[in-house]
Amino acid sequence: MNDRMMKAVLYDRYGGPDVLYLGRVPRPEPAAGEVLVKVHAFSVNGGELAARAGRVRLVTGRKFPQRVGLDFTGEVAASGAGVTRLADGDRVWGVLGRTSGFGSAAEYVTVPAERIGRVPDGLDLVDAAALPVATTAVTALRDKAGLRPGERLLVRGAAGGVGNAAVQLGRAYGAEVTALARAANLDFVRGLGAHQAVDHRIARPGELDRFDVVLDTAGTELRAYRGLLNPGGRMVTIAFDLKRPAASLGYLAASTVHGHGRVRFFSGDPKRAHFDDLARHVVEGKLSPAVDTVFPLEETAAAHRALEAGGVQGKYVVRVA
C-alpha cells in the first residue's frame, strides 16, 4: 500500500448523501507552522450538508472532487518547521479555518498549529469529537452576547451540536435557560440543565416569554425571535435562511446596525485560545460531550442522512482511526 495516499470521503457532484464515497487522495505534508494530525474522529455539521447539496455553490464552486468534514480530534503525527509547542503523539482537537474549506473526513489532515488545542486528559477522542463546535457556543454567549448571571437565555435548536453546548454553558454561567427543541428531545435538553424545555413545533415565537439573550442556530424567523428581546437584549445567530439567502442576509446586515435589540451574526473560526477555553470548561465540569451515534468512516453518508432527518441529540460522530 502506498503510504503517501490516504482514505478520504469525497463527492464528484452536488446532491444528497448518496453522492459521498470513500476514495483515496494524497496524504498532506505539514508546511512551516503546521502540524499533521492523524484523525481519530470528526462530527457532522450542518454547514457541510448545505455545501454537499450545492446550496452554497457560489462559494464552493464546481471543481470536483470535493471533501467533507469540518472539525476533528486526533494525534499529532508530524510537525512542520517552527512548531515547538506540540509533539508527536499529543492528543489534539480543532476546526478547519474559514479559508481551508472542508476535509477532516480523512485519515490525516494538516492544520496551522495555532488553530488547535490539546484534548483534556481522560477524555476519549471519539467522544471529544462532539465538542470542537462548542467553541461557537462559548464565543456566542460569553463574547458576542455578554451573558450575565441571572439573565434569561433562550436557546433555539437546543438539542443540536452548538445548542446542547449553549444549554450547558448558559446554566454554568448562571443564566435561566429555556431550551427550544423537538418534543422527543425535551427530556434530553432538561438533562443538560435547561430550566424550561419547550416543543418548538407547538410554541410559536409570539407565545414565548421575553428574554435577555436569544441564541439562534436555525437562521429562520429571525424577526419574530428578535421581537422576544427585553430592552437591552441581545440576539446572536450562527445561521441564515438557506431557502431565502439574499433576504436573510439583508435582514442580518440591517439589524446589526440599528433598531431594538441588535442581532449579532457570526461564523465560528476558533483558534488556540478558544480551544484552551474549551478544555478548561470540560475540566471544570461545565461542559460534557453529547454523542448521539458513532458511525464508521465508510458510513459517513449514513451520518449525513441522519442529520438531515433531524432529531439529533448532541452530535453524530464518525470514527476514523
Short mmCIF file of N, CA, C and O in Angstrom, two decimals, residues 48-140:
data_model
loop_
_atom_site.label_atom_id
_atom_site.label_comp_id
_atom_site.label_asym_id
_atom_site.label_seq_id
_atom_site.Cartn_x
_atom_site.Cartn_y
_atom_site.Cartn_z
N GLU A 48 -21.66 21.67 6.24
CA GLU A 48 -21.15 20.79 5.19
C GLU A 48 -22.28 20.08 4.45
O GLU A 48 -22.13 19.72 3.28
N LEU A 49 -23.43 19.89 5.12
CA LEU A 49 -24.58 19.33 4.42
C LEU A 49 -25.06 20.30 3.34
O LEU A 49 -25.37 19.88 2.22
N ALA A 50 -25.12 21.58 3.69
CA ALA A 50 -25.53 22.59 2.71
C ALA A 50 -24.54 22.66 1.55
O ALA A 50 -24.93 22.79 0.38
N ALA A 51 -23.24 22.57 1.87
CA ALA A 51 -22.23 22.61 0.81
C ALA A 51 -22.35 21.40 -0.11
O ALA A 51 -22.33 21.52 -1.34
N ARG A 52 -22.50 20.22 0.47
CA ARG A 52 -22.61 18.99 -0.32
C ARG A 52 -23.85 19.00 -1.22
O ARG A 52 -23.84 18.52 -2.34
N ALA A 53 -24.94 19.61 -0.73
CA ALA A 53 -26.17 19.68 -1.50
C ALA A 53 -26.13 20.74 -2.59
O ALA A 53 -27.03 20.81 -3.43
N GLY A 54 -25.09 21.59 -2.59
CA GLY A 54 -24.96 22.62 -3.61
C GLY A 54 -25.69 23.91 -3.30
O GLY A 54 -25.86 24.75 -4.17
N ARG A 55 -26.09 24.09 -2.04
CA ARG A 55 -26.84 25.29 -1.68
C ARG A 55 -25.97 26.53 -1.60
O ARG A 55 -26.48 27.65 -1.58
N VAL A 56 -24.67 26.35 -1.49
CA VAL A 56 -23.75 27.49 -1.44
C VAL A 56 -22.69 27.34 -2.53
O VAL A 56 -21.53 27.66 -2.34
N ARG A 57 -23.13 26.91 -3.70
CA ARG A 57 -22.17 26.63 -4.77
C ARG A 57 -21.47 27.87 -5.28
O ARG A 57 -20.41 27.77 -5.93
N LEU A 58 -22.04 29.06 -5.01
CA LEU A 58 -21.33 30.29 -5.40
C LEU A 58 -20.03 30.40 -4.62
O LEU A 58 -19.08 31.05 -5.07
N VAL A 59 -19.98 29.76 -3.45
CA VAL A 59 -18.76 29.77 -2.64
C VAL A 59 -17.92 28.53 -2.92
O VAL A 59 -16.70 28.62 -3.08
N THR A 60 -18.56 27.36 -2.99
CA THR A 60 -17.82 26.11 -3.13
C THR A 60 -17.39 25.82 -4.56
O THR A 60 -16.48 25.02 -4.78
N GLY A 61 -18.04 26.45 -5.55
CA GLY A 61 -17.62 26.30 -6.93
C GLY A 61 -17.99 24.96 -7.55
O GLY A 61 -18.78 24.19 -7.01
N ARG A 62 -17.39 24.67 -8.67
CA ARG A 62 -17.70 23.44 -9.41
C ARG A 62 -16.47 22.58 -9.69
O ARG A 62 -16.45 21.78 -10.61
N LYS A 63 -15.45 22.75 -8.89
CA LYS A 63 -14.26 21.91 -9.03
C LYS A 63 -14.42 20.68 -8.15
O LYS A 63 -14.62 20.78 -6.95
N PHE A 64 -14.34 19.51 -8.75
CA PHE A 64 -14.51 18.25 -8.03
C PHE A 64 -13.28 17.37 -8.24
O PHE A 64 -12.54 17.58 -9.18
N PRO A 65 -13.07 16.38 -7.35
CA PRO A 65 -13.90 16.04 -6.19
C PRO A 65 -13.77 17.06 -5.07
O PRO A 65 -12.76 17.75 -4.96
N GLN A 66 -14.82 17.13 -4.26
CA GLN A 66 -14.80 17.97 -3.07
C GLN A 66 -14.82 17.09 -1.83
O GLN A 66 -15.08 15.89 -1.90
N ARG A 67 -14.55 17.72 -0.69
CA ARG A 67 -14.34 16.99 0.56
C ARG A 67 -15.40 17.40 1.59
O ARG A 67 -16.06 18.43 1.46
N VAL A 68 -15.52 16.61 2.64
CA VAL A 68 -16.39 16.94 3.76
C VAL A 68 -15.58 16.82 5.05
O VAL A 68 -14.46 16.31 5.06
N GLY A 69 -16.17 17.28 6.14
CA GLY A 69 -15.51 17.23 7.44
C GLY A 69 -14.96 18.59 7.82
O GLY A 69 -14.16 19.17 7.08
N LEU A 70 -15.41 19.11 8.96
CA LEU A 70 -15.01 20.44 9.39
C LEU A 70 -14.14 20.41 10.64
O LEU A 70 -13.16 21.12 10.75
N ASP A 71 -14.52 19.57 11.61
CA ASP A 71 -13.78 19.50 12.86
C ASP A 71 -13.09 18.14 12.98
O ASP A 71 -13.29 17.26 12.14
N PHE A 72 -12.31 17.96 14.04
CA PHE A 72 -11.58 16.70 14.18
C PHE A 72 -10.98 16.58 15.57
O PHE A 72 -10.77 17.56 16.28
N THR A 73 -10.70 15.33 15.93
CA THR A 73 -9.81 15.03 17.05
C THR A 73 -8.79 14.03 16.53
O THR A 73 -9.04 13.30 15.57
N GLY A 74 -7.63 13.97 17.17
CA GLY A 74 -6.63 13.02 16.73
C GLY A 74 -5.33 13.20 17.48
O GLY A 74 -5.29 13.78 18.57
N GLU A 75 -4.26 12.69 16.87
CA GLU A 75 -2.93 12.77 17.46
C GLU A 75 -1.97 13.40 16.47
O GLU A 75 -2.04 13.15 15.26
N VAL A 76 -1.06 14.21 16.99
CA VAL A 76 -0.05 14.83 16.13
C VAL A 76 0.85 13.74 15.57
O VAL A 76 1.43 12.94 16.32
N ALA A 77 0.97 13.70 14.25
CA ALA A 77 1.80 12.70 13.58
C ALA A 77 3.13 13.28 13.13
O ALA A 77 4.13 12.55 13.02
N ALA A 78 3.16 14.57 12.84
CA ALA A 78 4.39 15.23 12.40
C ALA A 78 4.18 16.73 12.51
O ALA A 78 3.05 17.21 12.50
N SER A 79 5.28 17.46 12.58
CA SER A 79 5.20 18.92 12.69
C SER A 79 6.08 19.57 11.64
O SER A 79 7.16 19.06 11.31
N GLY A 80 5.59 20.71 11.13
CA GLY A 80 6.38 21.48 10.19
C GLY A 80 7.40 22.35 10.90
O GLY A 80 7.43 22.43 12.14
N ALA A 81 8.23 23.02 10.14
CA ALA A 81 9.26 23.88 10.70
C ALA A 81 8.64 24.96 11.58
O ALA A 81 7.60 25.54 11.25
N GLY A 82 9.27 25.21 12.71
CA GLY A 82 8.84 26.29 13.58
C GLY A 82 7.82 25.92 14.63
O GLY A 82 7.48 26.74 15.49
N VAL A 83 7.32 24.69 14.58
CA VAL A 83 6.33 24.26 15.58
C VAL A 83 7.06 23.67 16.77
O VAL A 83 7.76 22.66 16.64
N THR A 84 6.91 24.29 17.93
CA THR A 84 7.64 23.83 19.11
C THR A 84 6.73 23.43 20.27
O THR A 84 7.16 22.70 21.15
N ARG A 85 5.50 23.92 20.30
CA ARG A 85 4.66 23.66 21.47
C ARG A 85 3.94 22.32 21.41
O ARG A 85 3.36 21.89 22.40
N LEU A 86 3.96 21.65 20.27
CA LEU A 86 3.30 20.36 20.11
C LEU A 86 4.31 19.30 19.74
O LEU A 86 5.27 19.56 19.00
N ALA A 87 4.09 18.09 20.24
CA ALA A 87 4.99 16.98 19.95
C ALA A 87 4.21 15.83 19.36
O ALA A 87 2.98 15.72 19.54
N ASP A 88 4.90 14.96 18.64
CA ASP A 88 4.26 13.78 18.07
C ASP A 88 3.56 13.00 19.18
O ASP A 88 4.12 12.79 20.27
N GLY A 89 2.34 12.59 18.90
CA GLY A 89 1.57 11.84 19.88
C GLY A 89 0.65 12.67 20.74
O GLY A 89 -0.22 12.12 21.44
N ASP A 90 0.81 14.00 20.73
CA ASP A 90 -0.10 14.85 21.50
C ASP A 90 -1.53 14.68 21.01
O ASP A 90 -1.79 14.64 19.80
N ARG A 91 -2.47 14.59 21.94
CA ARG A 91 -3.89 14.46 21.61
C ARG A 91 -4.48 15.85 21.41
O ARG A 91 -4.41 16.69 22.32
N VAL A 92 -5.05 16.08 20.24
CA VAL A 92 -5.48 17.44 19.89
C VAL A 92 -6.88 17.42 19.28
O VAL A 92 -7.39 16.39 18.85
N TRP A 93 -7.49 18.62 19.29
CA TRP A 93 -8.74 18.83 18.56
C TRP A 93 -8.68 20.17 17.87
O TRP A 93 -7.87 21.04 18.22
N GLY A 94 -9.53 20.34 16.85
CA GLY A 94 -9.50 21.58 16.10
C GLY A 94 -10.65 21.67 15.12
O GLY A 94 -11.46 20.75 14.96
N VAL A 95 -10.73 22.82 14.45
CA VAL A 95 -11.71 23.09 13.41
C VAL A 95 -10.96 23.71 12.24
O VAL A 95 -10.17 24.64 12.44
N LEU A 96 -11.19 23.22 11.04
CA LEU A 96 -10.53 23.78 9.87
C LEU A 96 -10.98 25.23 9.68
O LEU A 96 -12.14 25.57 9.89
N GLY A 97 -10.09 26.09 9.28
CA GLY A 97 -10.37 27.51 9.17
C GLY A 97 -11.29 27.85 8.02
O GLY A 97 -11.54 27.04 7.13
N ARG A 98 -11.78 29.10 8.02
CA ARG A 98 -12.72 29.55 7.00
C ARG A 98 -12.14 29.43 5.60
O ARG A 98 -12.86 29.16 4.64
N THR A 99 -10.84 29.64 5.47
CA THR A 99 -10.23 29.60 4.14
C THR A 99 -9.78 28.20 3.74
O THR A 99 -9.37 27.98 2.60
N SER A 100 -9.86 27.25 4.67
CA SER A 100 -9.38 25.90 4.39
C SER A 100 -10.42 25.02 3.73
O SER A 100 -10.10 24.00 3.13
N GLY A 101 -11.70 25.38 3.87
CA GLY A 101 -12.75 24.52 3.36
C GLY A 101 -12.93 23.30 4.24
O GLY A 101 -12.55 23.28 5.41
N PHE A 102 -13.50 22.26 3.66
CA PHE A 102 -13.73 21.02 4.39
C PHE A 102 -12.62 20.02 4.07
O PHE A 102 -11.85 20.21 3.14
N GLY A 103 -12.57 18.93 4.85
CA GLY A 103 -11.54 17.94 4.55
C GLY A 103 -11.10 17.08 5.72
O GLY A 103 -10.19 16.28 5.58
N SER A 104 -11.74 17.23 6.89
CA SER A 104 -11.31 16.43 8.03
C SER A 104 -11.85 15.01 8.01
O SER A 104 -11.46 14.18 8.84
N ALA A 105 -12.74 14.70 7.06
CA ALA A 105 -13.23 13.32 6.91
C ALA A 105 -12.18 12.53 6.14
O ALA A 105 -12.34 12.19 4.96
N ALA A 106 -11.09 12.24 6.82
CA ALA A 106 -9.93 11.61 6.18
C ALA A 106 -9.03 11.04 7.26
O ALA A 106 -9.21 11.30 8.45
N GLU A 107 -8.06 10.25 6.83
CA GLU A 107 -7.15 9.65 7.81
C GLU A 107 -6.16 10.66 8.38
O GLU A 107 -5.69 10.50 9.51
N TYR A 108 -5.83 11.70 7.61
CA TYR A 108 -4.90 12.73 8.08
C TYR A 108 -5.39 14.10 7.61
O TYR A 108 -6.08 14.22 6.59
N VAL A 109 -5.00 15.11 8.37
CA VAL A 109 -5.31 16.49 7.98
C VAL A 109 -4.16 17.37 8.46
O VAL A 109 -3.53 17.10 9.49
N THR A 110 -3.84 18.39 7.69
CA THR A 110 -2.86 19.38 8.13
C THR A 110 -3.59 20.64 8.56
O THR A 110 -4.60 21.02 7.97
N VAL A 111 -3.05 21.29 9.60
CA VAL A 111 -3.70 22.47 10.15
C VAL A 111 -2.64 23.34 10.82
O VAL A 111 -1.67 22.82 11.38
N PRO A 112 -2.78 24.66 10.75
CA PRO A 112 -1.83 25.52 11.47
C PRO A 112 -1.83 25.19 12.96
O PRO A 112 -2.88 24.97 13.57
N ALA A 113 -0.66 25.17 13.54
CA ALA A 113 -0.53 24.80 14.95
C ALA A 113 -1.31 25.72 15.87
O ALA A 113 -1.77 25.30 16.93
N GLU A 114 -1.50 26.97 15.46
CA GLU A 114 -2.22 27.92 16.30
C GLU A 114 -3.73 27.77 16.20
O GLU A 114 -4.48 28.52 16.82
N ARG A 115 -4.20 26.80 15.42
CA ARG A 115 -5.63 26.59 15.26
C ARG A 115 -6.12 25.33 15.97
O ARG A 115 -7.26 24.90 15.76
N ILE A 116 -5.29 24.74 16.79
CA ILE A 116 -5.69 23.53 17.51
C ILE A 116 -5.31 23.64 18.97
O ILE A 116 -4.52 24.50 19.36
N GLY A 117 -5.88 22.77 19.79
CA GLY A 117 -5.55 22.73 21.20
C GLY A 117 -5.45 21.29 21.68
O GLY A 117 -5.79 20.35 20.96
N ARG A 118 -4.98 21.13 22.89
CA ARG A 118 -4.84 19.79 23.47
C ARG A 118 -6.16 19.33 24.08
O ARG A 118 -6.84 20.10 24.77
N VAL A 119 -6.50 18.08 23.85
CA VAL A 119 -7.68 17.47 24.45
C VAL A 119 -7.37 17.15 25.91
O VAL A 119 -6.30 16.61 26.22
N PRO A 120 -8.28 17.47 26.83
CA PRO A 120 -8.01 17.18 28.25
C PRO A 120 -7.76 15.69 28.50
O PRO A 120 -8.36 14.83 27.84
N ASP A 121 -6.87 15.41 29.43
CA ASP A 121 -6.58 14.02 29.79
C ASP A 121 -7.85 13.33 30.27
O ASP A 121 -8.68 13.93 30.97
N GLY A 122 -8.00 12.08 29.88
CA GLY A 122 -9.13 11.29 30.32
C GLY A 122 -10.35 11.40 29.43
O GLY A 122 -11.31 10.64 29.61
N LEU A 123 -10.36 12.32 28.48
CA LEU A 123 -11.49 12.46 27.57
C LEU A 123 -11.22 11.64 26.31
O LEU A 123 -10.23 11.86 25.61
N ASP A 124 -12.08 10.67 26.04
CA ASP A 124 -11.93 9.81 24.88
C ASP A 124 -11.97 10.65 23.60
O ASP A 124 -12.79 11.57 23.47
N LEU A 125 -11.11 10.33 22.63
CA LEU A 125 -11.01 11.14 21.42
C LEU A 125 -12.25 11.05 20.54
O LEU A 125 -12.56 11.99 19.80
N VAL A 126 -12.97 9.93 20.60
CA VAL A 126 -14.22 9.85 19.83
C VAL A 126 -15.29 10.72 20.48
O VAL A 126 -15.98 11.50 19.82
N ASP A 127 -15.45 10.61 21.79
CA ASP A 127 -16.39 11.49 22.49
C ASP A 127 -16.01 12.96 22.32
O ASP A 127 -16.88 13.82 22.12
N ALA A 128 -14.72 13.23 22.36
CA ALA A 128 -14.24 14.61 22.26
C ALA A 128 -14.61 15.25 20.93
O ALA A 128 -14.71 16.48 20.84
N ALA A 129 -14.83 14.44 19.88
CA ALA A 129 -15.17 14.99 18.56
C ALA A 129 -16.51 15.71 18.56
O ALA A 129 -16.81 16.45 17.62
N ALA A 130 -17.32 15.51 19.59
CA ALA A 130 -18.59 16.22 19.69
C ALA A 130 -18.41 17.65 20.18
O ALA A 130 -19.37 18.43 20.16
N LEU A 131 -17.20 18.04 20.60
CA LEU A 131 -17.04 19.30 21.30
C LEU A 131 -16.37 20.45 20.55
O LEU A 131 -16.55 21.60 20.97
N PRO A 132 -15.57 20.25 19.51
CA PRO A 132 -14.93 21.43 18.91
C PRO A 132 -15.89 22.54 18.52
O PRO A 132 -15.56 23.73 18.68
N VAL A 133 -17.09 22.21 18.02
CA VAL A 133 -18.03 23.27 17.65
C VAL A 133 -18.60 23.98 18.87
O VAL A 133 -19.24 25.02 18.74
N ALA A 134 -18.38 23.42 20.07
CA ALA A 134 -18.82 24.11 21.29
C ALA A 134 -18.08 25.43 21.48
O ALA A 134 -18.55 26.29 22.24
N THR A 135 -16.95 25.59 20.80
CA THR A 135 -16.26 26.89 20.85
C THR A 135 -17.18 27.99 20.32
O THR A 135 -17.07 29.15 20.75
N THR A 136 -18.07 27.65 19.40
CA THR A 136 -19.03 28.62 18.87
C THR A 136 -19.99 29.07 19.97
O THR A 136 -20.33 30.25 20.07
N ALA A 137 -20.44 28.13 20.79
CA ALA A 137 -21.34 28.48 21.89
C ALA A 137 -20.64 29.37 22.91
O ALA A 137 -21.23 30.32 23.44
N VAL A 138 -19.38 29.06 23.21
CA VAL A 138 -18.61 29.90 24.15
C VAL A 138 -18.51 31.32 23.61
O VAL A 138 -18.79 32.30 24.33
N THR A 139 -18.14 31.46 22.35
CA THR A 139 -18.00 32.79 21.75
C THR A 139 -19.33 33.51 21.71
O THR A 139 -19.41 34.71 22.01
N ALA A 140 -20.40 32.80 21.34
CA ALA A 140 -21.71 33.43 21.22
C ALA A 140 -22.20 33.98 22.54
O ALA A 140 -22.65 35.14 22.64
#
